[in-house]
PDB file of C-alpha atoms and ligand atoms in Angstrom:
ATOM      1  CA  MET A   1      10.367  13.270  -0.106  1.00 97.00           C
ATOM      2  CA  ILE A   2       8.855  13.677   3.477  1.00 98.00           C
ATOM      3  CA  SER A   3      10.975  12.807   6.624  1.00 98.00           C
ATOM      4  CA  GLY A   4      10.819  13.990   9.986  1.00 98.00           C
ATOM      5  CA  PRO A   5      11.272  12.498  13.426  1.00 98.00           C
ATOM      6  CA  SER A   6       8.560   9.515  14.491  1.00 97.00           C
ATOM      7  CA  GLY A   7       5.329  11.091  15.783  1.00 97.00           C
ATOM      8  CA  VAL A   8       6.202  14.661  13.895  1.00 98.00           C
ATOM      9  CA  GLY A   9       3.267  14.342  11.794  1.00 98.00           C
ATOM     10  CA  LYS A  10       4.274  12.945   8.712  1.00 98.00           C
ATOM     11  CA  GLY A  11       1.309  10.574   7.871  1.00 97.00           C
ATOM     12  CA  THR A  12      -1.234  12.970   9.043  1.00 98.00           C
ATOM     13  CA  ILE A  13       0.301  15.928   6.922  1.00 98.00           C
ATOM     14  CA  ILE A  14       0.545  13.986   3.867  1.00 98.00           C
ATOM     15  CA  ASN A  15      -2.989  12.525   4.122  1.00 97.00           C
ATOM     16  CA  ARG A  16      -3.922  16.618   3.805  1.00 98.00           C
ATOM     17  CA  LEU A  17      -1.724  16.636   0.734  1.00 98.00           C
ATOM     18  CA  PHE A  18      -3.735  14.928  -0.977  1.00 97.00           C
ATOM     19  CA  GLU A  19      -6.953  16.570  -0.108  1.00 98.00           C
ATOM     20  CA  LEU A  20      -5.371  19.694  -1.682  1.00 98.00           C
ATOM     21  CA  ASP A  21      -3.847  18.544  -4.708  1.00 97.00           C
ATOM     22  CA  ASP A  22      -4.901  15.963  -7.135  1.00 96.00           C
ATOM     23  CA  ASN A  23      -1.772  15.376  -9.211  1.00 96.00           C
ATOM     24  CA  LEU A  24      -0.250  13.654  -6.327  1.00 98.00           C
ATOM     25  CA  TYR A  25       0.929   9.599  -5.597  1.00 98.00           C
ATOM     26  CA  PHE A  26       1.434   8.172  -2.700  1.00 98.00           C
ATOM     27  CA  SER A  27       4.144   5.287  -3.382  1.00 98.00           C
ATOM     28  CA  VAL A  28       3.209   2.825  -0.830  1.00 98.00           C
ATOM     29  CA  SER A  29       5.993   1.506   1.539  1.00 98.00           C
ATOM     30  CA  ALA A  30       7.043  -2.571   1.665  1.00 98.00           C
ATOM     31  CA  THR A  31       7.685  -3.066   5.675  1.00 98.00           C
ATOM     32  CA  THR A  32       8.257  -6.297   7.673  1.00 98.00           C
ATOM     33  CA  ARG A  33       6.935  -4.256  10.780  1.00 97.00           C
ATOM     34  CA  GLN A  34       3.535  -5.447  12.193  1.00 96.00           C
ATOM     35  CA  PRO A  35       0.592  -3.604  11.029  1.00 97.00           C
ATOM     36  CA  ARG A  36      -0.896  -1.062  13.482  1.00 95.00           C
ATOM     37  CA  PRO A  37      -4.637  -1.160  14.269  1.00 95.00           C
ATOM     38  CA  GLY A  38      -5.972   0.522  11.009  1.00 95.00           C
ATOM     39  CA  GLU A  39      -3.343   0.201   8.671  1.00 96.00           C
ATOM     40  CA  ILE A  40      -4.501  -1.735   5.841  1.00 97.00           C
ATOM     41  CA  ASP A  41      -2.475  -3.969   3.578  1.00 98.00           C
ATOM     42  CA  GLY A  42      -1.230  -2.102   0.471  1.00 97.00           C
ATOM     43  CA  VAL A  43      -3.285   1.586   1.314  1.00 96.00           C
ATOM     44  CA  HIS A  44      -0.714   2.185   4.141  1.00 96.00           C
ATOM     45  CA  TYR A  45       1.943  -0.274   3.585  1.00 98.00           C
ATOM     46  CA  SER A  46       2.110  -3.789   2.074  1.00 98.00           C
ATOM     47  CA  PHE A  47       3.456  -5.558   4.851  1.00 98.00           C
ATOM     48  CA  LYS A  48       5.751  -8.416   4.000  1.00 98.00           C
ATOM     49  CA  SER A  49       7.659 -11.247   6.047  1.00 98.00           C
ATOM     50  CA  VAL A  50      11.365 -10.551   6.373  1.00 98.00           C
ATOM     51  CA  GLU A  51      11.518 -13.378   3.565  1.00 98.00           C
ATOM     52  CA  GLN A  52       9.809 -11.512   1.078  1.00 98.00           C
ATOM     53  CA  PHE A  53      11.285  -8.237   2.073  1.00 98.00           C
ATOM     54  CA  GLU A  54      15.202  -9.703   1.182  1.00 98.00           C
ATOM     55  CA  HIS A  55      13.865 -11.139  -1.696  1.00 98.00           C
ATOM     56  CA  ASP A  56      12.723  -8.066  -3.283  1.00 97.00           C
ATOM     57  CA  ILE A  57      15.614  -6.837  -2.348  1.00 98.00           C
ATOM     58  CA  GLU A  58      17.574  -9.304  -4.217  1.00 97.00           C
ATOM     59  CA  THR A  59      15.581  -8.891  -7.396  1.00 98.00           C
ATOM     60  CA  GLY A  60      15.925  -5.544  -7.546  1.00 97.00           C
ATOM     61  CA  GLU A  61      12.823  -4.689  -6.928  1.00 97.00           C
ATOM     62  CA  MET A  62      13.047  -2.197  -4.435  1.00 97.00           C
ATOM     63  CA  LEU A  63      14.210   1.385  -5.389  1.00 97.00           C
ATOM     64  CA  GLU A  64      15.910   2.175  -1.775  1.00 98.00           C
ATOM     65  CA  HIS A  65      15.179   0.377   1.243  1.00 98.00           C
ATOM     66  CA  ALA A  66      16.676   0.646   4.933  1.00 98.00           C
ATOM     67  CA  VAL A  67      16.361  -0.598   8.531  1.00 97.00           C
ATOM     68  CA  PHE A  68      14.373   1.934  10.792  1.00 96.00           C
ATOM     69  CA  SER A  69      13.811   0.890  14.365  1.00 94.00           C
ATOM     70  CA  GLY A  70      14.538  -2.999  13.972  1.00 94.00           C
ATOM     71  CA  ASN A  71      12.246  -3.615  10.566  1.00 97.00           C
ATOM     72  CA  TYR A  72      12.788  -3.152   7.052  1.00 98.00           C
ATOM     73  CA  TYR A  73      11.254  -0.463   4.649  1.00 98.00           C
ATOM     74  CA  GLY A  74      11.684   0.252   1.439  1.00 98.00           C
ATOM     75  CA  THR A  75      10.258   1.776  -1.911  1.00 98.00           C
ATOM     76  CA  PRO A  76       8.936  -0.063  -5.032  1.00 97.00           C
ATOM     77  CA  LYS A  77      10.704   0.920  -7.435  1.00 97.00           C
ATOM     78  CA  SER A  78       8.213  -0.075 -10.674  1.00 96.00           C
ATOM     79  CA  ALA A  79       5.280   2.230  -9.480  1.00 97.00           C
ATOM     80  CA  VAL A  80       7.249   5.180  -8.660  1.00 97.00           C
ATOM     81  CA  GLU A  81       8.883   4.970 -12.134  1.00 97.00           C
ATOM     82  CA  LYS A  82       5.508   4.500 -13.807  1.00 98.00           C
ATOM     83  CA  LYS A  83       3.919   7.005 -11.683  1.00 97.00           C
ATOM     84  CA  LEU A  84       6.366   9.386 -12.581  1.00 96.00           C
ATOM     85  CA  ALA A  85       6.408   8.896 -16.324  1.00 96.00           C
ATOM     86  CA  GLN A  86       2.553   9.228 -16.264  1.00 97.00           C
ATOM     87  CA  GLY A  87       3.482  12.868 -14.889  1.00 93.00           C
ATOM     88  CA  LYS A  88       2.129  12.503 -11.266  1.00 96.00           C
ATOM     89  CA  ASP A  89       4.339  14.121  -8.321  1.00 96.00           C
ATOM     90  CA  VAL A  90       5.451  11.397  -6.013  1.00 98.00           C
ATOM     91  CA  VAL A  91       5.178  11.443  -2.373  1.00 98.00           C
ATOM     92  CA  LEU A  92       7.532   9.339  -0.473  1.00 98.00           C
ATOM     93  CA  ASP A  93       7.350   8.895   3.329  1.00 98.00           C
ATOM     94  CA  ILE A  94      10.964   7.871   4.119  1.00 98.00           C
ATOM     95  CA  GLU A  95      13.282   8.014   6.351  1.00 98.00           C
ATOM     96  CA  ILE A  96      16.770   9.915   5.981  1.00 97.00           C
ATOM     97  CA  GLN A  97      19.183   7.452   4.953  1.00 97.00           C
ATOM     98  CA  GLY A  98      16.310   6.138   1.980  1.00 98.00           C
ATOM     99  CA  ALA A  99      15.750   9.867   1.457  1.00 98.00           C
ATOM    100  CA  GLU A 100      19.860  10.520   0.984  1.00 97.00           C
ATOM    101  CA  ASN A 101      20.075   7.520  -1.365  1.00 97.00           C
ATOM    102  CA  VAL A 102      17.160   8.404  -3.533  1.00 97.00           C
ATOM    103  CA  LYS A 103      18.520  11.682  -4.446  1.00 97.00           C
ATOM    104  CA  LYS A 104      21.708  10.313  -5.648  1.00 97.00           C
ATOM    105  CA  LEU A 105      19.446   8.300  -8.067  1.00 96.00           C
ATOM    106  CA  MET A 106      17.018  11.096  -8.784  1.00 96.00           C
ATOM    107  CA  PRO A 107      18.897  14.812  -8.150  1.00 94.00           C
ATOM    108  CA  GLU A 108      15.443  16.680  -8.721  1.00 92.00           C
ATOM    109  CA  ALA A 109      13.545  14.901  -6.298  1.00 96.00           C
ATOM    110  CA  VAL A 110      12.530  17.642  -3.329  1.00 97.00           C
ATOM    111  CA  LEU A 111      13.500  16.759  -0.019  1.00 98.00           C
ATOM    112  CA  VAL A 112      11.676  18.264   2.909  1.00 98.00           C
ATOM    113  CA  TYR A 113      12.205  17.632   6.433  1.00 98.00           C
ATOM    114  CA  ILE A 114       8.991  18.024   9.242  1.00 98.00           C
ATOM    115  CA  LEU A 115      10.056  19.678  12.382  1.00 98.00           C
ATOM    116  CA  PRO A 116       7.900  19.874  15.699  1.00 98.00           C
ATOM    117  CA  PRO A 117       7.275  22.866  17.484  1.00 98.00           C
ATOM    118  CA  SER A 118       9.560  21.341  20.209  1.00 98.00           C
ATOM    119  CA  ILE A 119      10.876  18.200  21.548  1.00 97.00           C
ATOM    120  CA  GLU A 120       8.161  18.262  24.569  1.00 97.00           C
ATOM    121  CA  GLU A 121       5.567  18.501  21.902  1.00 98.00           C
ATOM    122  CA  LEU A 122       7.039  15.903  19.671  1.00 97.00           C
ATOM    123  CA  LYS A 123       7.600  13.015  22.694  1.00 97.00           C
ATOM    124  CA  HIS A 124       3.995  14.223  23.563  1.00 97.00           C
ATOM    125  CA  ARG A 125       2.664  13.339  19.921  1.00 98.00           C
ATOM    126  CA  LEU A 126       4.566  10.169  19.852  1.00 97.00           C
ATOM    127  CA  ILE A 127       3.672   8.850  23.311  1.00 97.00           C
ATOM    128  CA  GLY A 128      -0.174  10.247  22.594  1.00 97.00           C
ATOM    129  CA  ARG A 129      -0.516   8.010  19.207  1.00 96.00           C
ATOM    130  CA  ASN A 130      -0.681   5.239  21.305  1.00 95.00           C
ATOM    131  CA  THR A 131       0.724   3.055  18.842  1.00 95.00           C
ATOM    132  CA  GLU A 132       4.458   2.093  20.431  1.00 95.00           C
ATOM    133  CA  ASP A 133       5.756   0.163  23.483  1.00 94.00           C
ATOM    134  CA  GLU A 134       8.489   1.341  25.533  1.00 95.00           C
ATOM    135  CA  GLU A 135      11.386  -0.051  23.473  1.00 95.00           C
ATOM    136  CA  SER A 136      10.344   1.155  20.141  1.00 95.00           C
ATOM    137  CA  LEU A 137       9.707   4.797  22.053  1.00 96.00           C
ATOM    138  CA  ASN A 138      13.391   4.681  23.135  1.00 95.00           C
ATOM    139  CA  LYS A 139      14.451   3.480  19.364  1.00 96.00           C
ATOM    140  CA  ARG A 140      12.472   6.345  17.862  1.00 96.00           C
ATOM    141  CA  PHE A 141      13.784   9.073  20.432  1.00 96.00           C
ATOM    142  CA  HIS A 142      17.620   7.816  19.709  1.00 95.00           C
ATOM    143  CA  THR A 143      16.878   7.707  16.004  1.00 96.00           C
ATOM    144  CA  ALA A 144      14.998  10.909  15.775  1.00 96.00           C
ATOM    145  CA  TYR A 145      18.115  12.931  17.711  1.00 95.00           C
ATOM    146  CA  ARG A 146      20.568  11.087  14.832  1.00 95.00           C
ATOM    147  CA  GLU A 147      18.141  12.699  12.274  1.00 95.00           C
ATOM    148  CA  LEU A 148      17.983  15.858  13.140  1.00 96.00           C
ATOM    149  CA  ASN A 149      21.816  16.116  13.522  1.00 96.00           C
ATOM    150  CA  LYS A 150      22.083  14.986   9.844  1.00 96.00           C
ATOM    151  CA  ALA A 151      18.620  16.966   7.813  1.00 97.00           C
ATOM    152  CA  PRO A 152      20.822  20.449   7.894  1.00 96.00           C
ATOM    153  CA  GLU A 153      23.185  18.866   5.378  1.00 96.00           C
ATOM    154  CA  LEU A 154      20.434  16.731   3.182  1.00 97.00           C
ATOM    155  CA  TYR A 155      17.136  18.350   2.950  1.00 98.00           C
ATOM    156  CA  ASP A 156      16.211  21.621   0.644  1.00 97.00           C
ATOM    157  CA  TYR A 157      13.498  22.876   3.142  1.00 98.00           C
ATOM    158  CA  PHE A 158      12.364  22.817   6.723  1.00 98.00           C
ATOM    159  CA  ILE A 159       8.573  22.941   7.886  1.00 98.00           C
ATOM    160  CA  VAL A 160       7.689  23.390  11.519  1.00 98.00           C
ATOM    161  CA  ASN A 161       4.452  21.301  11.984  1.00 98.00           C
ATOM    162  CA  ASP A 162       2.835  23.531  14.398  1.00 98.00           C
ATOM    163  CA  MET A 163      -0.764  23.629  12.639  1.00 98.00           C
ATOM    164  CA  VAL A 164      -2.005  20.770   9.946  1.00 98.00           C
ATOM    165  CA  GLU A 165      -3.286  23.164   7.669  1.00 98.00           C
ATOM    166  CA  THR A 166      -0.838  25.503   7.398  1.00 98.00           C
ATOM    167  CA  ALA A 167       1.903  22.921   7.347  1.00 98.00           C
ATOM    168  CA  ALA A 168       0.732  21.548   4.370  1.00 98.00           C
ATOM    169  CA  VAL A 169      -0.435  24.225   2.509  1.00 98.00           C
ATOM    170  CA  LYS A 170       3.552  25.419   2.992  1.00 98.00           C
ATOM    171  CA  ILE A 171       4.576  22.058   1.231  1.00 98.00           C
ATOM    172  CA  ILE A 172       1.862  22.811  -1.759  1.00 98.00           C
ATOM    173  CA  ASP A 173       3.651  26.078  -2.081  1.00 98.00           C
ATOM    174  CA  ILE A 174       7.094  24.055  -2.333  1.00 98.00           C
ATOM    175  CA  LEU A 175       5.558  21.604  -5.137  1.00 97.00           C
ATOM    176  CA  GLU A 176       4.037  25.198  -7.204  1.00 96.00           C
ATOM    177  CA  GLY A 177       6.829  26.488  -6.914  1.00 96.00           C
ATOM    178  CA  GLU A 178       9.158  23.653  -8.129  1.00 95.00           C
ATOM    179  CA  ARG A 179       6.707  22.951 -11.090  1.00 94.00           C
ATOM    180  CA  CYS A 180       7.737  26.058 -12.116  1.00 95.00           C
ATOM    181  CA  SER A 181      11.422  25.540 -12.031  1.00 93.00           C
ATOM    182  CA  LYS A 182      14.094  25.988 -14.934  1.00 91.00           C
ATOM    183  CA  ASN A 183      14.090  22.100 -14.745  1.00 89.00           C
ATOM    184  CA  ALA A 184      10.698  21.400 -14.355  1.00 90.00           C
ATOM    185  CA  MET A 185       9.793  24.061 -17.500  1.00 94.00           C
ATOM    186  CA  GLN A 186      12.513  22.199 -19.702  1.00 93.00           C
ATOM    187  CA  GLU A 187      10.284  20.465 -21.749  1.00 92.00           C
ATOM    188  CA  ILE A 188       7.741  23.488 -22.418  1.00 95.00           C
ATOM    189  CA  LEU A 189      10.875  26.215 -22.729  1.00 96.00           C
ATOM    190  CA  LYS A 190      12.277  24.151 -25.519  1.00 96.00           C
ATOM    191  CA  LYS A 191       9.010  23.969 -27.144  1.00 96.00           C
ATOM    192  CA  LEU A 192       8.489  27.616 -27.295  1.00 96.00           C
ATOM    193  CA  LEU A 193      11.757  28.473 -28.735  1.00 95.00           C
ATOM    194  CA  GLU A 194      11.273  25.968 -31.515  1.00 95.00           C
ATOM    195  CA  GLU A 195       8.035  27.463 -32.204  1.00 94.00           C
ATOM    196  CA  ALA A 196       9.571  31.154 -31.666  1.00 95.00           C
ATOM    197  CA  GLU A 197      12.301  30.228 -34.858  1.00 94.00           C
ATOM    198  CA  THR A 198       9.480  30.771 -36.808  1.00 92.00           C
ATOM    199  CA  LEU A 199       9.211  34.214 -36.455  1.00 90.00           C
ATOM    200  CA  ALA A 200      12.848  34.794 -36.616  1.00 85.00           C
TER     201      ALA A 200
HETATM  202  P1  LIG B   1       4.522  10.497  11.779  1.00 81.04           P
HETATM  203  O1  LIG B   1       3.653   9.699  10.468  1.00 81.04           O
HETATM  204  O2  LIG B   1       5.468  11.383  11.482  1.00 81.04           O
HETATM  205  O3  LIG B   1       4.685   9.406  12.550  1.00 81.04           O
HETATM  206  P2  LIG B   1       1.649  10.927  12.551  1.00 81.04           P
HETATM  207  O4  LIG B   1       0.984  11.398  11.307  1.00 81.04           O
HETATM  208  O5  LIG B   1       0.804   9.150  12.991  1.00 81.04           O
HETATM  209  O6  LIG B   1       3.088  10.720  12.729  1.00 81.04           O
HETATM  210  O7  LIG B   1       1.526  12.019  14.090  1.00 81.04           O
HETATM  211  C1  LIG B   1       1.613  11.514  14.828  1.00 81.04           C
HETATM  212  C2  LIG B   1       0.567  12.081  16.429  1.00 81.04           C
HETATM  213  O8  LIG B   1       0.663  13.745  16.585  1.00 81.04           O
HETATM  214  C3  LIG B   1      -0.740  11.819  15.987  1.00 81.04           C
HETATM  215  O9  LIG B   1      -1.735  11.100  17.130  1.00 81.04           O
HETATM  216  C4  LIG B   1      -1.568  13.348  14.861  1.00 81.04           C
HETATM  217  O10 LIG B   1      -2.742  13.412  15.197  1.00 81.04           O
HETATM  218  C5  LIG B   1      -0.525  13.766  16.042  1.00 81.04           C
HETATM  219  N1  LIG B   1      -0.418  15.275  15.350  1.00 81.04           N
HETATM  220  C6  LIG B   1      -0.350  15.650  13.940  1.00 81.04           C
HETATM  221  N2  LIG B   1       0.083  16.771  13.459  1.00 81.04           N
HETATM  222  C7  LIG B   1      -0.096  17.766  14.434  1.00 81.04           C
HETATM  223  C8  LIG B   1      -0.717  18.977  15.136  1.00 81.04           C
HETATM  224  N3  LIG B   1       0.014  19.517  14.086  1.00 81.04           N
HETATM  225  N4  LIG B   1      -0.952  19.035  16.385  1.00 81.04           N
HETATM  226  C9  LIG B   1      -1.420  17.932  17.222  1.00 81.04           C
HETATM  227  N5  LIG B   1      -1.350  16.763  16.707  1.00 81.04           N
HETATM  228  C10 LIG B   1      -0.719  16.511  15.728  1.00 81.04           C
HETATM  229  P1  LIG B   2       6.448   4.120  10.793  1.00 81.04           P
HETATM  230  O1  LIG B   2       7.166   2.450  10.956  1.00 81.04           O
HETATM  231  O2  LIG B   2       5.850   4.935  11.914  1.00 81.04           O
HETATM  232  O3  LIG B   2       5.298   4.183   9.909  1.00 81.04           O
HETATM  233  O4  LIG B   2       7.607   4.824   9.763  1.00 81.04           O
HETATM  234  C1  LIG B   2       8.937   4.735  10.835  1.00 81.04           C
HETATM  235  C2  LIG B   2      10.087   5.456   9.782  1.00 81.04           C
HETATM  236  O5  LIG B   2       9.911   4.412   8.236  1.00 81.04           O
HETATM  237  C3  LIG B   2       9.897   6.835   9.145  1.00 81.04           C
HETATM  238  O6  LIG B   2      10.333   7.529   9.355  1.00 81.04           O
HETATM  239  C4  LIG B   2       9.312   6.704   7.600  1.00 81.04           C
HETATM  240  O7  LIG B   2       9.579   7.772   6.987  1.00 81.04           O
HETATM  241  C5  LIG B   2      10.438   5.655   7.223  1.00 81.04           C
HETATM  242  N1  LIG B   2       9.813   5.367   5.979  1.00 81.04           N
HETATM  243  C6  LIG B   2       8.466   4.634   5.500  1.00 81.04           C
HETATM  244  N2  LIG B   2       8.632   4.006   4.118  1.00 81.04           N
HETATM  245  C7  LIG B   2       9.698   3.918   3.875  1.00 81.04           C
HETATM  246  C8  LIG B   2      10.719   3.635   2.762  1.00 81.04           C
HETATM  247  O8  LIG B   2       9.845   2.760   2.029  1.00 81.04           O
HETATM  248  N3  LIG B   2      12.026   3.710   2.797  1.00 81.04           N
HETATM  249  C9  LIG B   2      12.493   4.094   3.933  1.00 81.04           C
HETATM  250  N4  LIG B   2      14.058   4.322   3.779  1.00 81.04           N
HETATM  251  N5  LIG B   2      12.117   4.797   4.933  1.00 81.04           N
HETATM  252  C10 LIG B   2      10.679   4.515   5.094  1.00 81.04           C
END
């Protein structure tokens, strides 16, 4: 799961991750916010009305959901479960409350928080993206402060997004490390041990 203050560069880094690793699957979130220019329904987000979103919550189709900057955001459950069952590493771009909820449901999830090189640079990036009005900018800065306060308790890794390439490669390194972890290797270890019994 990848989190970080709005405008830090999560989307930009995630795009690069998919060029670097072909075992990844991007979980397309549902949201009630308006599409930005260039965003495609079903690719960047599934854009829904509040009624549709609330219906999906009630019918249990969301793994988690949260309100961010006055809009609903949520992770559709079935796609995530299907891709995990296929052995894919699922990437979620998710705010902190959602990350905390997913971690409770899936303790093996790895939580990465992206940091800006400075707060000045964060402001520069978010304003420079030119996607938010004054009210949305203020809400996002306010939320960034709250998230940065809470993140140290929850996240496993912190990566400063100075250069996109360096940050993306660090996430790939984390993934590779996690793929060799005791938990991830359990099946292989078990199988080898069973085979080794024939030697004993
Ligand atoms: P987020 O998904 O975290 O809201 P974006 O990926 O949309 O952030 O990035 C916000 C803006 O910052 C975009 O205009 C993007 O091109 C720019 N950006 C991202 N990473 C960097 C970086 N390392 N250096 C400079 N600008 C960056
Ligand atoms: P944006 O509007 O900038 O695309 O996203 C706003 C925030 O919503 C970001 O912090 C992003 O990580 C988060 N977000 C995107 N999808 C989801 C989701 O499915 N669930 C939750 N909880 N947060 C999400």
